[in-house]
């Protein structure tokens, strides 16, 4: 009978999943415990060493040392000694396969997904090999748990802690700075007046030329545009100065 359902290896400092076992369980309860495990993985730095969170049907166990932690979802019938023995074996296998530099430089989730093969082998061994064949390892872990009991977490601890909920860190929104345009200088006012005068002259010339062109020939339309385009350009040349001037006069 399987008692260890799921296992993963995560980086302690940020909870980045490095590898995980293939998931064959898709019940709603199991998926809920997967969510709890993911949420807890983000806060492993707060719980160095070993810890457990137990529920009615499932339990989460984790064991961390350095920047690598192994986590597992087990049946509630799985003894804590066996769960922690499994996690310690998994930790040794992983750290023997990958050096600390590779682990520290990992930037994407499940960067060492090929380690799933080792997880499956170790998981099968603990699920189907009799306890008598692992007696010495289990006794060693049992003595360690007596000397330093694991941290016992509640189900609430796997959901919300220190402002982290469901594996998401809340965003801190700050008010945007209130910017105001600087007052227009004397040179800016002079530039604005000259632009207005040039625009007015171009408009007057364009209107007179349009009247003349309509009477003479259609070829003169290009000349009309030659004055109207500069007029529009003058209007939009210094919009910032225009609005600043209006803001000061209002």
PDB file of C-alpha atoms in Angstrom:
ATOM      1  CA  UNK A   1       0.000   0.000   0.000  1.00  0.00           C
ATOM      2  CA  UNK A   2       1.394   3.397  -1.007  1.00  0.00           C
ATOM      3  CA  UNK A   3       1.897   5.798   1.870  1.00  0.00           C
ATOM      4  CA  UNK A   4       4.097   8.358   0.105  1.00  0.00           C
ATOM      5  CA  UNK A   5       2.114   9.943  -2.719  1.00  0.00           C
ATOM      6  CA  UNK A   6       4.141  12.908  -3.875  1.00  0.00           C
ATOM      7  CA  UNK A   7       7.627  14.314  -3.352  1.00  0.00           C
ATOM      8  CA  UNK A   8       9.500  17.360  -4.549  1.00  0.00           C
ATOM      9  CA  UNK A   9      12.808  19.159  -4.093  1.00  0.00           C
ATOM     10  CA  UNK A  10      12.743  22.932  -3.628  1.00  0.00           C
ATOM     11  CA  UNK A  11      15.223  25.719  -3.070  1.00  0.00           C
ATOM     12  CA  UNK A  12      14.819  27.068   0.455  1.00  0.00           C
ATOM     13  CA  UNK A  13      15.552  30.755  -0.069  1.00  0.00           C
ATOM     14  CA  UNK A  14      12.733  31.364  -2.569  1.00  0.00           C
ATOM     15  CA  UNK A  15      10.711  28.141  -2.715  1.00  0.00           C
ATOM     16  CA  UNK A  16      11.641  27.492  -6.355  1.00  0.00           C
ATOM     17  CA  UNK A  17      10.701  23.889  -7.243  1.00  0.00           C
ATOM     18  CA  UNK A  18      13.762  22.107  -8.587  1.00  0.00           C
ATOM     19  CA  UNK A  19      12.280  18.689  -9.262  1.00  0.00           C
ATOM     20  CA  UNK A  20       9.174  16.660  -8.431  1.00  0.00           C
ATOM     21  CA  UNK A  21       7.691  13.217  -8.821  1.00  0.00           C
ATOM     22  CA  UNK A  22       5.193  12.521 -11.567  1.00  0.00           C
ATOM     23  CA  UNK A  23       1.709  13.212 -10.259  1.00  0.00           C
ATOM     24  CA  UNK A  24      -0.716  10.289 -10.612  1.00  0.00           C
ATOM     25  CA  UNK A  25      -3.320  11.562  -8.171  1.00  0.00           C
ATOM     26  CA  UNK A  26      -5.955  14.068  -9.252  1.00  0.00           C
ATOM     27  CA  UNK A  27      -8.588  13.980  -6.546  1.00  0.00           C
ATOM     28  CA  UNK A  28      -9.831  17.310  -5.240  1.00  0.00           C
ATOM     29  CA  UNK A  29      -8.456  16.650  -1.740  1.00  0.00           C
ATOM     30  CA  UNK A  30      -5.020  15.766  -3.077  1.00  0.00           C
ATOM     31  CA  UNK A  31      -4.887  18.840  -5.298  1.00  0.00           C
ATOM     32  CA  UNK A  32      -5.786  20.939  -2.262  1.00  0.00           C
ATOM     33  CA  UNK A  33      -2.801  19.494  -0.402  1.00  0.00           C
ATOM     34  CA  UNK A  34      -0.583  20.168  -3.403  1.00  0.00           C
ATOM     35  CA  UNK A  35      -1.642  23.805  -3.126  1.00  0.00           C
ATOM     36  CA  UNK A  36      -0.820  23.795   0.566  1.00  0.00           C
ATOM     37  CA  UNK A  37       2.593  22.293  -0.124  1.00  0.00           C
ATOM     38  CA  UNK A  38       3.334  24.964  -2.717  1.00  0.00           C
ATOM     39  CA  UNK A  39       2.322  27.698  -0.293  1.00  0.00           C
ATOM     40  CA  UNK A  40       4.467  26.218   2.460  1.00  0.00           C
ATOM     41  CA  UNK A  41       7.465  25.895   0.132  1.00  0.00           C
ATOM     42  CA  UNK A  42       7.599  29.689  -0.164  1.00  0.00           C
ATOM     43  CA  UNK A  43       8.151  29.984   3.597  1.00  0.00           C
ATOM     44  CA  UNK A  44      10.563  27.139   4.306  1.00  0.00           C
ATOM     45  CA  UNK A  45      13.252  29.627   5.319  1.00  0.00           C
ATOM     46  CA  UNK A  46      11.149  30.312   8.435  1.00  0.00           C
ATOM     47  CA  UNK A  47      11.196  26.642   9.467  1.00  0.00           C
ATOM     48  CA  UNK A  48      14.748  25.278   9.330  1.00  0.00           C
ATOM     49  CA  UNK A  49      15.167  21.544   9.810  1.00  0.00           C
ATOM     50  CA  UNK A  50      12.157  19.266   9.866  1.00  0.00           C
ATOM     51  CA  UNK A  51       8.442  19.936  10.102  1.00  0.00           C
ATOM     52  CA  UNK A  52       5.013  18.416   9.560  1.00  0.00           C
ATOM     53  CA  UNK A  53       1.446  19.526   8.923  1.00  0.00           C
ATOM     54  CA  UNK A  54      -1.173  16.830   9.394  1.00  0.00           C
ATOM     55  CA  UNK A  55      -4.767  16.607   8.223  1.00  0.00           C
ATOM     56  CA  UNK A  56      -7.504  14.008   8.177  1.00  0.00           C
ATOM     57  CA  UNK A  57      -6.360  12.111   5.066  1.00  0.00           C
ATOM     58  CA  UNK A  58      -2.981  13.575   4.149  1.00  0.00           C
ATOM     59  CA  UNK A  59       0.068  15.072   5.801  1.00  0.00           C
ATOM     60  CA  UNK A  60       2.947  17.211   4.589  1.00  0.00           C
ATOM     61  CA  UNK A  61       6.482  16.537   5.801  1.00  0.00           C
ATOM     62  CA  UNK A  62       9.556  18.542   4.920  1.00  0.00           C
ATOM     63  CA  UNK A  63      13.242  18.337   5.710  1.00  0.00           C
ATOM     64  CA  UNK A  64      15.708  21.064   4.797  1.00  0.00           C
ATOM     65  CA  UNK A  65      19.427  21.537   5.143  1.00  0.00           C
ATOM     66  CA  UNK A  66      21.327  24.376   3.548  1.00  0.00           C
ATOM     67  CA  UNK A  67      19.484  25.743   0.530  1.00  0.00           C
ATOM     68  CA  UNK A  68      17.826  22.449  -0.433  1.00  0.00           C
ATOM     69  CA  UNK A  69      14.653  21.048   1.059  1.00  0.00           C
ATOM     70  CA  UNK A  70      12.697  17.900   0.292  1.00  0.00           C
ATOM     71  CA  UNK A  71       8.938  17.806   0.790  1.00  0.00           C
ATOM     72  CA  UNK A  72       6.389  15.018   0.604  1.00  0.00           C
ATOM     73  CA  UNK A  73       2.647  14.459   0.756  1.00  0.00           C
ATOM     74  CA  UNK A  74       1.953  11.236   2.600  1.00  0.00           C
ATOM     75  CA  UNK A  75      -0.986   9.257   3.826  1.00  0.00           C
ATOM     76  CA  UNK A  76      -2.017  10.042   7.386  1.00  0.00           C
ATOM     77  CA  UNK A  77      -1.125   6.376   8.183  1.00  0.00           C
ATOM     78  CA  UNK A  78       2.501   6.959   7.165  1.00  0.00           C
ATOM     79  CA  UNK A  79       4.734   7.077  10.274  1.00  0.00           C
ATOM     80  CA  UNK A  80       6.663  10.319  10.630  1.00  0.00           C
ATOM     81  CA  UNK A  81       9.875   8.310  11.063  1.00  0.00           C
ATOM     82  CA  UNK A  82       9.459   6.707   7.644  1.00  0.00           C
ATOM     83  CA  UNK A  83       8.518  10.014   6.004  1.00  0.00           C
ATOM     84  CA  UNK A  84      11.592  11.798   7.330  1.00  0.00           C
ATOM     85  CA  UNK A  85      13.828   8.843   6.484  1.00  0.00           C
ATOM     86  CA  UNK A  86      12.512   9.032   2.926  1.00  0.00           C
ATOM     87  CA  UNK A  87      13.147  12.785   2.755  1.00  0.00           C
ATOM     88  CA  UNK A  88      16.671  12.445   4.089  1.00  0.00           C
ATOM     89  CA  UNK A  89      17.483   9.758   1.527  1.00  0.00           C
ATOM     90  CA  UNK A  90      16.076  11.964  -1.188  1.00  0.00           C
ATOM     91  CA  UNK A  91      18.139  14.943   0.035  1.00  0.00           C
ATOM     92  CA  UNK A  92      21.363  12.957  -0.082  1.00  0.00           C
ATOM     93  CA  UNK A  93      20.589  11.669  -3.574  1.00  0.00           C
ATOM     94  CA  UNK A  94      19.863  15.153  -4.882  1.00  0.00           C
ATOM     95  CA  UNK A  95      22.873  16.900  -3.346  1.00  0.00           C
ATOM     96  CA  UNK A  96      25.108  14.098  -4.625  1.00  0.00           C
ATOM     97  CA  UNK A  97      23.776  14.628  -8.155  1.00  0.00           C
ATOM     98  CA  UNK A  98      23.935  18.440  -8.327  1.00  0.00           C
ATOM     99  CA  UNK A  99      26.414  20.880  -6.831  1.00  0.00           C
ATOM    100  CA  UNK A 100      25.473  24.004  -4.934  1.00  0.00           C
ATOM    101  CA  UNK A 101      26.485  26.277  -7.831  1.00  0.00           C
ATOM    102  CA  UNK A 102      24.000  24.663 -10.236  1.00  0.00           C
ATOM    103  CA  UNK A 103      21.295  24.790  -7.588  1.00  0.00           C
ATOM    104  CA  UNK A 104      21.956  28.450  -6.825  1.00  0.00           C
ATOM    105  CA  UNK A 105      21.950  29.461 -10.501  1.00  0.00           C
ATOM    106  CA  UNK A 106      18.697  27.689 -11.347  1.00  0.00           C
ATOM    107  CA  UNK A 107      16.240  30.301 -12.642  1.00  0.00           C
ATOM    108  CA  UNK A 108      13.273  28.305 -13.939  1.00  0.00           C
ATOM    109  CA  UNK A 109      10.978  25.877 -12.127  1.00  0.00           C
ATOM    110  CA  UNK A 110      11.853  22.179 -12.340  1.00  0.00           C
ATOM    111  CA  UNK A 111      15.298  22.834 -13.782  1.00  0.00           C
ATOM    112  CA  UNK A 112      16.322  19.312 -12.672  1.00  0.00           C
ATOM    113  CA  UNK A 113      13.215  17.463 -13.793  1.00  0.00           C
ATOM    114  CA  UNK A 114      15.270  14.432 -14.801  1.00  0.00           C
ATOM    115  CA  UNK A 115      15.778  13.764 -11.089  1.00  0.00           C
ATOM    116  CA  UNK A 116      12.175  12.484 -11.142  1.00  0.00           C
ATOM    117  CA  UNK A 117      13.589   9.058 -12.021  1.00  0.00           C
ATOM    118  CA  UNK A 118      15.480   8.958  -8.724  1.00  0.00           C
ATOM    119  CA  UNK A 119      12.460  10.230  -6.799  1.00  0.00           C
ATOM    120  CA  UNK A 120      10.303   7.452  -8.238  1.00  0.00           C
ATOM    121  CA  UNK A 121      12.851   4.777  -7.327  1.00  0.00           C
ATOM    122  CA  UNK A 122      13.272   6.014  -3.758  1.00  0.00           C
ATOM    123  CA  UNK A 123       9.519   6.461  -3.355  1.00  0.00           C
ATOM    124  CA  UNK A 124       8.852   2.929  -4.612  1.00  0.00           C
ATOM    125  CA  UNK A 125      11.488   1.566  -2.230  1.00  0.00           C
ATOM    126  CA  UNK A 126       9.872   3.170   0.817  1.00  0.00           C
ATOM    127  CA  UNK A 127       6.351   2.272  -0.292  1.00  0.00           C
ATOM    128  CA  UNK A 128       6.898  -1.412  -1.011  1.00  0.00           C
ATOM    129  CA  UNK A 129       9.994  -2.593   0.838  1.00  0.00           C
ATOM    130  CA  UNK A 130       9.363  -3.917   4.345  1.00  0.00           C
ATOM    131  CA  UNK A 131      10.379  -1.785   7.292  1.00  0.00           C
ATOM    132  CA  UNK A 132      12.654  -4.511   8.604  1.00  0.00           C
ATOM    133  CA  UNK A 133      15.014  -3.948   5.670  1.00  0.00           C
ATOM    134  CA  UNK A 134      15.314  -0.277   6.628  1.00  0.00           C
ATOM    135  CA  UNK A 135      15.486  -0.849  10.370  1.00  0.00           C
ATOM    136  CA  UNK A 136      18.865   0.758  10.948  1.00  0.00           C
ATOM    137  CA  UNK A 137      17.967   3.902   8.971  1.00  0.00           C
ATOM    138  CA  UNK A 138      14.602   4.211  10.724  1.00  0.00           C
ATOM    139  CA  UNK A 139      16.187   3.836  14.159  1.00  0.00           C
ATOM    140  CA  UNK A 140      18.695   6.589  13.357  1.00  0.00           C
ATOM    141  CA  UNK A 141      15.942   8.993  12.293  1.00  0.00           C
ATOM    142  CA  UNK A 142      13.834   8.065  15.310  1.00  0.00           C
ATOM    143  CA  UNK A 143      16.676   8.977  17.665  1.00  0.00           C
ATOM    144  CA  UNK A 144      17.155  12.303  15.875  1.00  0.00           C
ATOM    145  CA  UNK A 145      13.439  13.095  16.150  1.00  0.00           C
ATOM    146  CA  UNK A 146      13.559  12.424  19.888  1.00  0.00           C
ATOM    147  CA  UNK A 147      16.471  14.804  20.344  1.00  0.00           C
ATOM    148  CA  UNK A 148      15.035  17.474  18.034  1.00  0.00           C
ATOM    149  CA  UNK A 149      11.320  17.030  17.348  1.00  0.00           C
ATOM    150  CA  UNK A 150      10.018  18.421  14.050  1.00  0.00           C
ATOM    151  CA  UNK A 151       8.059  21.644  13.928  1.00  0.00           C
ATOM    152  CA  UNK A 152       4.332  20.932  14.038  1.00  0.00           C
ATOM    153  CA  UNK A 153       2.327  23.229  11.758  1.00  0.00           C
ATOM    154  CA  UNK A 154      -1.415  23.704  11.644  1.00  0.00           C
ATOM    155  CA  UNK A 155      -3.431  23.700   8.446  1.00  0.00           C
ATOM    156  CA  UNK A 156      -3.725  27.481   8.768  1.00  0.00           C
ATOM    157  CA  UNK A 157       0.067  27.696   8.656  1.00  0.00           C
ATOM    158  CA  UNK A 158       0.015  26.114   5.211  1.00  0.00           C
ATOM    159  CA  UNK A 159      -2.464  28.702   3.963  1.00  0.00           C
ATOM    160  CA  UNK A 160      -1.630  32.103   5.450  1.00  0.00           C
ATOM    161  CA  UNK A 161       1.490  33.368   7.176  1.00  0.00           C
ATOM    162  CA  UNK A 162       3.246  36.702   7.293  1.00  0.00           C
ATOM    163  CA  UNK A 163       1.049  38.252   4.629  1.00  0.00           C
ATOM    164  CA  UNK A 164       1.398  35.366   2.161  1.00  0.00           C
ATOM    165  CA  UNK A 165      -1.828  33.707   1.064  1.00  0.00           C
ATOM    166  CA  UNK A 166      -2.255  30.758  -1.254  1.00  0.00           C
ATOM    167  CA  UNK A 167       1.277  31.079  -2.479  1.00  0.00           C
ATOM    168  CA  UNK A 168       0.933  34.690  -3.637  1.00  0.00           C
ATOM    169  CA  UNK A 169       2.618  37.663  -2.080  1.00  0.00           C
ATOM    170  CA  UNK A 170       0.314  40.694  -1.844  1.00  0.00           C
ATOM    171  CA  UNK A 171       1.367  43.702  -3.864  1.00  0.00           C
ATOM    172  CA  UNK A 172       2.150  46.894  -2.014  1.00  0.00           C
ATOM    173  CA  UNK A 173       0.665  49.770  -3.953  1.00  0.00           C
ATOM    174  CA  UNK A 174       2.160  53.211  -3.437  1.00  0.00           C
ATOM    175  CA  UNK A 175       0.522  56.435  -4.582  1.00  0.00           C
ATOM    176  CA  UNK A 176       1.973  57.785  -7.781  1.00  0.00           C
ATOM    177  CA  UNK A 177       3.958  61.012  -7.415  1.00  0.00           C
ATOM    178  CA  UNK A 178       1.986  64.130  -8.261  1.00  0.00           C
ATOM    179  CA  UNK A 179       3.864  65.921 -11.029  1.00  0.00           C
ATOM    180  CA  UNK A 180       3.087  69.523 -12.013  1.00  0.00           C
ATOM    181  CA  UNK A 181       4.469  71.366 -14.978  1.00  0.00           C
ATOM    182  CA  UNK A 182       6.969  74.096 -14.238  1.00  0.00           C
ATOM    183  CA  UNK A 183       5.934  77.722 -14.908  1.00  0.00           C
ATOM    184  CA  UNK A 184       6.680  79.056 -18.373  1.00  0.00           C
ATOM    185  CA  UNK A 185       9.732  81.313 -18.515  1.00  0.00           C
ATOM    186  CA  UNK A 186       9.876  84.667 -20.299  1.00  0.00           C
ATOM    187  CA  UNK A 187      11.689  83.021 -23.217  1.00  0.00           C
ATOM    188  CA  UNK A 188       8.962  80.377 -23.408  1.00  0.00           C
ATOM    189  CA  UNK A 189       6.221  83.024 -23.466  1.00  0.00           C
ATOM    190  CA  UNK A 190       8.055  84.899 -26.248  1.00  0.00           C
ATOM    191  CA  UNK A 191       8.400  81.660 -28.253  1.00  0.00           C
ATOM    192  CA  UNK A 192       4.692  80.954 -27.767  1.00  0.00           C
ATOM    193  CA  UNK A 193       3.685  84.442 -28.983  1.00  0.00           C
ATOM    194  CA  UNK A 194       5.921  84.179 -32.060  1.00  0.00           C
ATOM    195  CA  UNK A 195       4.454  80.792 -32.903  1.00  0.00           C
ATOM    196  CA  UNK A 196       0.937  82.167 -32.611  1.00  0.00           C
ATOM    197  CA  UNK A 197       1.821  85.110 -34.863  1.00  0.00           C
ATOM    198  CA  UNK A 198       3.417  82.836 -37.473  1.00  0.00           C
ATOM    199  CA  UNK A 199       0.411  80.533 -37.362  1.00  0.00           C
ATOM    200  CA  UNK A 200      -1.961  83.470 -37.823  1.00  0.00           C
ATOM    201  CA  UNK A 201       0.043  84.820 -40.797  1.00  0.00           C
ATOM    202  CA  UNK A 202       0.118  81.388 -42.454  1.00  0.00           C
ATOM    203  CA  UNK A 203      -3.622  81.021 -41.901  1.00  0.00           C
ATOM    204  CA  UNK A 204      -4.386  84.448 -43.423  1.00  0.00           C
ATOM    205  CA  UNK A 205      -2.142  83.807 -46.426  1.00  0.00           C
ATOM    206  CA  UNK A 206      -3.631  80.328 -46.902  1.00  0.00           C
ATOM    207  CA  UNK A 207      -7.203  81.642 -46.852  1.00  0.00           C
ATOM    208  CA  UNK A 208      -6.471  84.421 -49.369  1.00  0.00           C
ATOM    209  CA  UNK A 209      -4.585  82.023 -51.608  1.00  0.00           C
ATOM    210  CA  UNK A 210      -7.452  79.526 -51.415  1.00  0.00           C
ATOM    211  CA  UNK A 211      -9.907  82.168 -52.592  1.00  0.00           C
ATOM    212  CA  UNK A 212      -7.621  83.082 -55.454  1.00  0.00           C
ATOM    213  CA  UNK A 213      -6.946  79.453 -56.404  1.00  0.00           C
ATOM    214  CA  UNK A 214     -10.627  78.598 -56.623  1.00  0.00           C
ATOM    215  CA  UNK A 215     -11.004  81.419 -59.109  1.00  0.00           C
ATOM    216  CA  UNK A 216      -7.875  80.694 -61.162  1.00  0.00           C
ATOM    217  CA  UNK A 217      -6.994  77.010 -61.347  1.00  0.00           C
ATOM    218  CA  UNK A 218      -6.965  73.774 -59.371  1.00  0.00           C
ATOM    219  CA  UNK A 219      -3.180  73.536 -59.708  1.00  0.00           C
ATOM    220  CA  UNK A 220      -2.845  76.198 -57.034  1.00  0.00           C
ATOM    221  CA  UNK A 221      -4.153  73.902 -54.285  1.00  0.00           C
ATOM    222  CA  UNK A 222      -0.593  72.863 -53.535  1.00  0.00           C
ATOM    223  CA  UNK A 223       0.260  76.453 -52.716  1.00  0.00           C
ATOM    224  CA  UNK A 224      -2.634  76.563 -50.273  1.00  0.00           C
ATOM    225  CA  UNK A 225      -1.315  73.516 -48.481  1.00  0.00           C
ATOM    226  CA  UNK A 226       2.121  75.113 -48.341  1.00  0.00           C
ATOM    227  CA  UNK A 227       0.685  77.729 -45.953  1.00  0.00           C
ATOM    228  CA  UNK A 228      -1.850  75.609 -44.079  1.00  0.00           C
ATOM    229  CA  UNK A 229       0.681  72.914 -43.111  1.00  0.00           C
ATOM    230  CA  UNK A 230       3.036  75.400 -41.416  1.00  0.00           C
ATOM    231  CA  UNK A 231       0.001  76.849 -39.626  1.00  0.00           C
ATOM    232  CA  UNK A 232      -0.876  73.451 -38.120  1.00  0.00           C
ATOM    233  CA  UNK A 233       2.795  72.805 -37.293  1.00  0.00           C
ATOM    234  CA  UNK A 234       3.028  76.080 -35.409  1.00  0.00           C
ATOM    235  CA  UNK A 235      -0.060  75.209 -33.371  1.00  0.00           C
ATOM    236  CA  UNK A 236       1.418  71.871 -32.232  1.00  0.00           C
ATOM    237  CA  UNK A 237       5.034  72.959 -32.011  1.00  0.00           C
ATOM    238  CA  UNK A 238       4.989  73.856 -28.305  1.00  0.00           C
ATOM    239  CA  UNK A 239       1.873  72.267 -26.777  1.00  0.00           C
ATOM    240  CA  UNK A 240       3.570  71.981 -23.403  1.00  0.00           C
ATOM    241  CA  UNK A 241       4.209  75.712 -23.225  1.00  0.00           C
ATOM    242  CA  UNK A 242       0.665  76.418 -24.358  1.00  0.00           C
ATOM    243  CA  UNK A 243      -0.909  74.325 -21.589  1.00  0.00           C
ATOM    244  CA  UNK A 244       1.480  75.691 -18.956  1.00  0.00           C
ATOM    245  CA  UNK A 245       0.527  79.219 -19.985  1.00  0.00           C
ATOM    246  CA  UNK A 246      -3.169  78.379 -19.778  1.00  0.00           C
ATOM    247  CA  UNK A 247      -2.622  76.768 -16.365  1.00  0.00           C
ATOM    248  CA  UNK A 248      -0.943  79.926 -15.048  1.00  0.00           C
ATOM    249  CA  UNK A 249      -3.622  82.234 -16.384  1.00  0.00           C
ATOM    250  CA  UNK A 250      -6.496  80.155 -14.980  1.00  0.00           C
TER     251      UNK A 250
END
